[in-house]
CSV table of C-alpha atoms in Angstrom, one decimal:
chain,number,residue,atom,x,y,z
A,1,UNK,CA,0.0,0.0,0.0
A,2,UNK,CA,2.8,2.1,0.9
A,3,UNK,CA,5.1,1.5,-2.2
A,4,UNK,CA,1.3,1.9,-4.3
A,5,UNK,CA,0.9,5.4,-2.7
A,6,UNK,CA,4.3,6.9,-3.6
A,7,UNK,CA,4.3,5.7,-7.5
A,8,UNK,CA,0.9,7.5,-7.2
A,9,UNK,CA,2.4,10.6,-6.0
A,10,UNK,CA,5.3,10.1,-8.1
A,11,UNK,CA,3.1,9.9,-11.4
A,12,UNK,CA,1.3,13.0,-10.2
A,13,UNK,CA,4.5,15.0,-9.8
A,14,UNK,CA,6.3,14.3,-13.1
A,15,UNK,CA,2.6,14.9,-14.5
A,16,UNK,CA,2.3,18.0,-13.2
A,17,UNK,CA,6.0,18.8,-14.2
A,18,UNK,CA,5.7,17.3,-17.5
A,19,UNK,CA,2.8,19.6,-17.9
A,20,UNK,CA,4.2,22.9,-16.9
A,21,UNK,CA,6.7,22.2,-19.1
A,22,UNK,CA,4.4,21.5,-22.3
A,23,UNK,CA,2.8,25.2,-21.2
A,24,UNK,CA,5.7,27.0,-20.5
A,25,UNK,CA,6.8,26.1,-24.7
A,26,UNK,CA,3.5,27.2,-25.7
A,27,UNK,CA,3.9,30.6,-24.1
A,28,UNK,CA,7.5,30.9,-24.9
A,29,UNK,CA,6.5,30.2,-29.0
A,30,UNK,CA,3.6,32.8,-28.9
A,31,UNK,CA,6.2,35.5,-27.4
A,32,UNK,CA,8.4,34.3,-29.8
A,33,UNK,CA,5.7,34.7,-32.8
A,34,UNK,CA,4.1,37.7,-31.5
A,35,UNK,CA,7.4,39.6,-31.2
A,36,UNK,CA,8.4,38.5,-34.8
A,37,UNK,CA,5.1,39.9,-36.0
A,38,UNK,CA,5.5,43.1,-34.3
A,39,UNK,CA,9.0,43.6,-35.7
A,40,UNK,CA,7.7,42.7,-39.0
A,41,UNK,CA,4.9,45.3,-38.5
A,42,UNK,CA,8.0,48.0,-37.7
A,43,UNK,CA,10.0,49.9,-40.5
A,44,UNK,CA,13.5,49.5,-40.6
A,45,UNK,CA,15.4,52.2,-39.3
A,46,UNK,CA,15.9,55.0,-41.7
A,47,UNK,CA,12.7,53.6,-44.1
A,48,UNK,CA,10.0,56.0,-44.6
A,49,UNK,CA,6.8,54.5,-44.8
A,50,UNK,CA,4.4,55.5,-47.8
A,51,UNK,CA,2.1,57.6,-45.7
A,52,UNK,CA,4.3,59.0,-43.3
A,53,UNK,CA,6.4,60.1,-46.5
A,54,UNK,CA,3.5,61.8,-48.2
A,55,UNK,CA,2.8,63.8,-44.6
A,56,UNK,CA,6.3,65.1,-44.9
A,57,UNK,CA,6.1,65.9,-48.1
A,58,UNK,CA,2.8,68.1,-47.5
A,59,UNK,CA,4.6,69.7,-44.7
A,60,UNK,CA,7.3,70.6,-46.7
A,61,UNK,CA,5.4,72.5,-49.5
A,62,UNK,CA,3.3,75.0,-48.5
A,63,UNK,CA,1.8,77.6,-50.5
A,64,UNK,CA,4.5,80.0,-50.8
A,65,UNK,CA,3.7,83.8,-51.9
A,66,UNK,CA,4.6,84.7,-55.0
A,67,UNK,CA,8.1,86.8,-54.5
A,68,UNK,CA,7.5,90.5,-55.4
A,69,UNK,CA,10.6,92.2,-56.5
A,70,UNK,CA,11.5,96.3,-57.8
A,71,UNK,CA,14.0,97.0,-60.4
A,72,UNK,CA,15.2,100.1,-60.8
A,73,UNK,CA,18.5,101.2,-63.0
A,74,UNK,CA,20.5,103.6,-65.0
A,75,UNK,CA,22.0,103.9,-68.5
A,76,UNK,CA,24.0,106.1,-70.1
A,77,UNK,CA,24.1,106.1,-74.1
A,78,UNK,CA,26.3,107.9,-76.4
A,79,UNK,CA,24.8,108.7,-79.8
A,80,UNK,CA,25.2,111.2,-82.5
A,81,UNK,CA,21.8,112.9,-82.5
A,82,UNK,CA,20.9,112.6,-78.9
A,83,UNK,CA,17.8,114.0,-79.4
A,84,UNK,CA,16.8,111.9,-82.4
A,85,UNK,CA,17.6,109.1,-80.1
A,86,UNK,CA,15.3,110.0,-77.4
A,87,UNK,CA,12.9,109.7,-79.5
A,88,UNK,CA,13.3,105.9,-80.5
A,89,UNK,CA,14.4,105.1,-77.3
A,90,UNK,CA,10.3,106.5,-76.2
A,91,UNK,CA,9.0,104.2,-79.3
A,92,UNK,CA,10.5,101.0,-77.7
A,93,UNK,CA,9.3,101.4,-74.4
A,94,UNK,CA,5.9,102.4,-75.0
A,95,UNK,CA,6.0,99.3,-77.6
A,96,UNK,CA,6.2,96.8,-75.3
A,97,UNK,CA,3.9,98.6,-73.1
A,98,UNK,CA,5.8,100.5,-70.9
A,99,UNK,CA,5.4,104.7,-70.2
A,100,UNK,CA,7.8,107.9,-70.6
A,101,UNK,CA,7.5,109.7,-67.0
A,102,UNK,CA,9.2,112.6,-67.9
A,103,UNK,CA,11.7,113.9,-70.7
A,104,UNK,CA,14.3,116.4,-71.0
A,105,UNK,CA,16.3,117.6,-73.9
A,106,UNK,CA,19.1,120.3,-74.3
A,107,UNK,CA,20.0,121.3,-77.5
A,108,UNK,CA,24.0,121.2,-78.2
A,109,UNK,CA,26.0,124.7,-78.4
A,110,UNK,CA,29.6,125.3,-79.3
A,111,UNK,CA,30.8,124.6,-75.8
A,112,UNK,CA,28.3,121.9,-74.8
A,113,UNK,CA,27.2,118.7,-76.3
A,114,UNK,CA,23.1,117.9,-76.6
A,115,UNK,CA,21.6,115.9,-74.3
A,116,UNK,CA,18.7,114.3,-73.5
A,117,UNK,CA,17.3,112.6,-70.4
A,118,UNK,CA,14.3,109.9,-70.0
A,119,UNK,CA,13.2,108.6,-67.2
A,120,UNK,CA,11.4,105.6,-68.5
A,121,UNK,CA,8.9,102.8,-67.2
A,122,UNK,CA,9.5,99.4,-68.6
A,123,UNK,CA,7.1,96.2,-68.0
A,124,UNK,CA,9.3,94.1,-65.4
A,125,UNK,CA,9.1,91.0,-67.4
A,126,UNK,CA,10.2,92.7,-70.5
A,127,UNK,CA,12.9,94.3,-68.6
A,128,UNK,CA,16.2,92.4,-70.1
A,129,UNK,CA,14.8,93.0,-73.6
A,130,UNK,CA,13.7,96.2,-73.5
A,131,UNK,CA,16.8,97.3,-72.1
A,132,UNK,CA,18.9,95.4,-74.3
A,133,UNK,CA,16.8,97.5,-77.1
A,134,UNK,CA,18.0,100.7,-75.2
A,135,UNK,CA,21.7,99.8,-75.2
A,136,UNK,CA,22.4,99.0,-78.6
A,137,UNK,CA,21.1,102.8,-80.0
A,138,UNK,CA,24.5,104.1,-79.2
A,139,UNK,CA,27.8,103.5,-77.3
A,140,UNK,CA,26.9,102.0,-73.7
A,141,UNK,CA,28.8,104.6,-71.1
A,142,UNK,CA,27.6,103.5,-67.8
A,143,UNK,CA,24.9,101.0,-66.7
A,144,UNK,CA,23.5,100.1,-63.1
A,145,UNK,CA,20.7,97.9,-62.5
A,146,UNK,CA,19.4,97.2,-58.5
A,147,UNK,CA,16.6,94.4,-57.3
A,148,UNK,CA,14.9,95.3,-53.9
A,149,UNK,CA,12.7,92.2,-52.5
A,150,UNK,CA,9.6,93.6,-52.0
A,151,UNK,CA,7.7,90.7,-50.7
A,152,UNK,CA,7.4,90.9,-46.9
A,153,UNK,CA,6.3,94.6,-47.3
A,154,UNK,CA,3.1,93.6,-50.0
A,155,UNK,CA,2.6,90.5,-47.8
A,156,UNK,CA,1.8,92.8,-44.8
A,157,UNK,CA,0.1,95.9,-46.7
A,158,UNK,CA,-2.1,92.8,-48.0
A,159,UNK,CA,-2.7,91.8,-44.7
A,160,UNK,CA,-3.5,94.9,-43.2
A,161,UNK,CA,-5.8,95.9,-45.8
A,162,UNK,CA,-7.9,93.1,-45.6
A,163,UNK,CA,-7.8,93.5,-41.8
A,164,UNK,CA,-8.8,96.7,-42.3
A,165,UNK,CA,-11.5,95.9,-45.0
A,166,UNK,CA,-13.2,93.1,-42.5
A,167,UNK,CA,-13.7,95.9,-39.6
A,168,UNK,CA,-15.1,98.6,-42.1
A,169,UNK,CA,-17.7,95.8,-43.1
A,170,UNK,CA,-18.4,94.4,-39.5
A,171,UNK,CA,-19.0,98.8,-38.6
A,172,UNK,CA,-21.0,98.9,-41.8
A,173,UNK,CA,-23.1,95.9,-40.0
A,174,UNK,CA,-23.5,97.9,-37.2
A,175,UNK,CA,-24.8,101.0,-39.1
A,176,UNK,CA,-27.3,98.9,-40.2
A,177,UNK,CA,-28.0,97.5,-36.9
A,178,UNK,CA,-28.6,100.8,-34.6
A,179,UNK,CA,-31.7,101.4,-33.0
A,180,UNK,CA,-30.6,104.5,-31.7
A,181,UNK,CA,-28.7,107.9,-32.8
A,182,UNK,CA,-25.7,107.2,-30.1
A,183,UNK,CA,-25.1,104.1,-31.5
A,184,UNK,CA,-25.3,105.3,-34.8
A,185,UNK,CA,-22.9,108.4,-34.6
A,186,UNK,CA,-20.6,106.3,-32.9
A,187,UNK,CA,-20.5,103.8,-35.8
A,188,UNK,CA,-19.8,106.7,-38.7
A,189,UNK,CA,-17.0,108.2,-36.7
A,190,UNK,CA,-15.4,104.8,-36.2
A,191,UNK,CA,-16.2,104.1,-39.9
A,192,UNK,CA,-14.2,107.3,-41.0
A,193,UNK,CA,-11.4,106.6,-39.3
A,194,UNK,CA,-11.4,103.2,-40.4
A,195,UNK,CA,-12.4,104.1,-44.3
A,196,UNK,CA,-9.4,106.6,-44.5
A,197,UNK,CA,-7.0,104.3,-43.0
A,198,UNK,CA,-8.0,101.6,-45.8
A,199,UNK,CA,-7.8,104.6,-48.4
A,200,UNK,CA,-3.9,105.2,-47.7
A,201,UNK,CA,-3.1,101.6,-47.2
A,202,UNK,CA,-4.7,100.5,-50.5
A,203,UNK,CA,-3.0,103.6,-52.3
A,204,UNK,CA,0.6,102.6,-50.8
A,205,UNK,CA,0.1,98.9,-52.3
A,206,UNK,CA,-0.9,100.0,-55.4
A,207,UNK,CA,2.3,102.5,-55.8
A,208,UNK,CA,3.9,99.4,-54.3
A,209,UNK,CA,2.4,97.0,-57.1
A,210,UNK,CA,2.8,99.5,-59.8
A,211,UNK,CA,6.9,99.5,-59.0
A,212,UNK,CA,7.0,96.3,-59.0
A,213,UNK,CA,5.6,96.0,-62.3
A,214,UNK,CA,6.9,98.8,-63.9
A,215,UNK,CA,10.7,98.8,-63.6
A,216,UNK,CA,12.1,102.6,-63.3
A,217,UNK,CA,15.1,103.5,-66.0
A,218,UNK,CA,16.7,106.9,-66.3
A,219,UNK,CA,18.4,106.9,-69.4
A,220,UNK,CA,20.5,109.6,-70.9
A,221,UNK,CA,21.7,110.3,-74.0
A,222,UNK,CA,24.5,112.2,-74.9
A,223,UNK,CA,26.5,113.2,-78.1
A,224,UNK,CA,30.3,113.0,-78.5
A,225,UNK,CA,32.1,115.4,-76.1
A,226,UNK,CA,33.9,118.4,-77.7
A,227,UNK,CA,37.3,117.8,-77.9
A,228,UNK,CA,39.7,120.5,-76.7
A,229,UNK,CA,42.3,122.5,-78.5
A,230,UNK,CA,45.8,121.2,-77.9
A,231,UNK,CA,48.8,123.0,-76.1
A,232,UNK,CA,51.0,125.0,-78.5
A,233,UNK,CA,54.2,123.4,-78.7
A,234,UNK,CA,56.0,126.4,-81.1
A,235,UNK,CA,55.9,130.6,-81.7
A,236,UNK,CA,53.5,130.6,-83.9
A,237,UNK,CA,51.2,128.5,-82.1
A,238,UNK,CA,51.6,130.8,-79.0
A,239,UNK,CA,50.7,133.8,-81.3
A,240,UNK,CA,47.7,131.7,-82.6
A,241,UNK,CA,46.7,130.8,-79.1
A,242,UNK,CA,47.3,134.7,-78.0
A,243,UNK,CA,44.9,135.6,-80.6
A,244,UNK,CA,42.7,133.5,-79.7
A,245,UNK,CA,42.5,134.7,-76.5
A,246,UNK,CA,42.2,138.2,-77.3
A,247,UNK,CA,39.8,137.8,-79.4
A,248,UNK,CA,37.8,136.0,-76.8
A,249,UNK,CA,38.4,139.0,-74.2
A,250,UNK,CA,37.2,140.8,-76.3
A,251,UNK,CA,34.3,139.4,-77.3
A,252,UNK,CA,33.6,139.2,-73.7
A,253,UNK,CA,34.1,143.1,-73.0
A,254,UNK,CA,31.6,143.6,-76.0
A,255,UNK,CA,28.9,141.4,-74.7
A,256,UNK,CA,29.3,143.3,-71.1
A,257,UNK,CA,28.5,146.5,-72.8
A,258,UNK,CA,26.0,145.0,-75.0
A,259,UNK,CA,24.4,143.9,-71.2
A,260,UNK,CA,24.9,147.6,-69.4
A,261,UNK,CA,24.0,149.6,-72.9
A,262,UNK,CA,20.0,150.0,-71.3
A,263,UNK,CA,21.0,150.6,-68.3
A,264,UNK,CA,23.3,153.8,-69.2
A,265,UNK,CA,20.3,155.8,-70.4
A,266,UNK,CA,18.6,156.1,-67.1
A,267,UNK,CA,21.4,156.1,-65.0
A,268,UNK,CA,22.4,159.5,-67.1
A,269,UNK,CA,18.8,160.6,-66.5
A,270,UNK,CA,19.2,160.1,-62.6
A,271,UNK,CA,22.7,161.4,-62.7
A,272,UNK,CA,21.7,164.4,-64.4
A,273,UNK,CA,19.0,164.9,-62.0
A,274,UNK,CA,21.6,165.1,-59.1
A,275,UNK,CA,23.6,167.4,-60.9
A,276,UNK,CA,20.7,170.0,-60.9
A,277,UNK,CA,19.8,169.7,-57.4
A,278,UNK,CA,23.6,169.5,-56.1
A,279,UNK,CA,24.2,173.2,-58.3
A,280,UNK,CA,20.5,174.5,-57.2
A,281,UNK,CA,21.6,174.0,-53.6
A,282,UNK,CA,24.8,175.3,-53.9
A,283,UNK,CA,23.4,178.5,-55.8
A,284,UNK,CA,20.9,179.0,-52.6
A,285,UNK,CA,23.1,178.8,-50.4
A,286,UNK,CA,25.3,181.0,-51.6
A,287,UNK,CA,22.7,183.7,-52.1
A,288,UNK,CA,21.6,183.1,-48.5
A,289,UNK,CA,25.4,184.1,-47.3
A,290,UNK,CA,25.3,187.5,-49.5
A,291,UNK,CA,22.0,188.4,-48.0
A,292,UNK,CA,23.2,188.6,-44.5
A,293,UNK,CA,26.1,190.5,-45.1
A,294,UNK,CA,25.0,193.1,-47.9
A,295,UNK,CA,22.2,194.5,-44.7
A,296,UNK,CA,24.4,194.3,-41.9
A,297,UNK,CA,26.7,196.9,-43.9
A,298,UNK,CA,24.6,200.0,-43.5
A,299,UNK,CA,23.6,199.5,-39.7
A,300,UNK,CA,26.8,198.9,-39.3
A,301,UNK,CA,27.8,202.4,-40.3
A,302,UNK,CA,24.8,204.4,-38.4
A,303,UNK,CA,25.8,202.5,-35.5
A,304,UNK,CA,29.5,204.4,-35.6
């Protein structure tokens, strides 16, 4: 009975082992399985999945405003008719749809070439061309071209004006809305203020767009420069250049006189004037000292 009850227990025990053992596989096979799955469901390191790409790529492109940019420049332009030139240099620009803003044009003299100044408003995405047009109708001289980014300052004027535009509409709501005369005085003086700050904010973006459109040129034109008389080097050239020279003084002293010749007529009118009353006095006064002494004479005498 003994020896019957301990191969009982015995059997029991390795059951029990034997069975903890089959369960403890089990478990250790599903961890095994379950942490193959979840490393198959994990990317590799440094692979992007499909959607977590496209979310950085829609992060990385937003909608960017559109760059605004004012061109402004200078050219200077060498050609035989300046004047003449002007002119064709206005034909190309209002071509491709630019505008002259103002024009200046000196006729040439002995001592002074002609000249002519544009200022000129070109279509910014014409600009190369139309400037390239400009350059070849003479001898380029100088040329300077400058780009200002514009776009934070349009961004905000754009900005502020629709800022602005929103609270003129909400007051214009309001308006509408009053039941009493307070409320609506108090609506209209808010509405001016706000209407006249809109007015100069919308006029500063459009001067704003319109440079950025319009690229600013001033062009000028010039003809060849006068070129001046060498140095003599011998006698006679000394005696030429002496000449010259007198000649030139000369000239000079004649236009001066030419220049005082109306004014000499008056001031002998004036002068003679002065004469007159500088001799009148004079007379006078010398009859007042006879006068005196031709009467004091006789009493003079009685008085003895």
């Amino acid at each position: 009975m003994k020896r019957s009850a301990v191969t009982r227990t015995t059997t029991v025990f390795v059951s029990a082992v034997l069975v903890g053992l089959v369960f403890s596989g089990c478990s250790a096979g599903s961890s095994t399985e379950a942490g193959s799955d979840s490393r198959a469901a994990m990317p590799a390191p440094g692979h992007v999945t499909d959607d977590a790409q496209a979310g950085v790529d829609g992060a990385a492109s937003p909608d960017l405003t559109q760059q605004q940019v004012v061109t402004t420049g200078s050219l200077t332009v060498t050609a035989d008719d300046p004047i003449s030139t002007a002119t064709d240099a206005t034909r190309i620009v209002t071509e491709a749809g630019g505008r002259v803003d103002s024009r200046d044009e000196t006729p040439g003299t002995s001592d002074q070439a002609a000249q002519a100044t544009l200022t000129v408003r070109i279509p910014a995405d014409d600009f190369d061309d139309v400037l390239a047009q400009l350059q070849a109708l003479g001898t380029v001289n100088n040329l300077s071209v400058s780009a200002v980014d514009v776009t934070a300052q349009a961004a905000d004027l754009d900005a502020r004006v629709t800022a602005l535009q929103a609270s003129v509409d909400r007051l214009l709501g309001l308006m509408a809305a009053s039941t009493t005369t307070a409320d609506l005085l108090a609506a209209e003086t808010s509405l001016s203020q706000r209407q006249a700050e809109l007015d100069g904010l919308v006029a500063q973006r459009d001067a704003l767009a319109d440079q950025v459109d319009f690229s600013s040129v001033f062009v000028s034109f010039v003809a060849p420069g006068v070129v001046a008389p060498g140095v003599p080097t011998d006698f006679w050239g000394g005696v030429v250049a002496g000449w010259n020279a007198l000649v030139a003084a000369a000239s000079g002293l004649v236009v001066v006189v030419g220049v005082l010749v109306p004014w000499l007529l008056p001031l002998a009118v004036v002068a003679a004037v002065v004469v007159l009353l500088v001799r009148s006095g004079r007379r006078r006064a010398a009859r007042r000292s006879q006068t005196p002494a031709t009467s004091t004479g006789p009493d003079a005498t009685m008085d003895r």
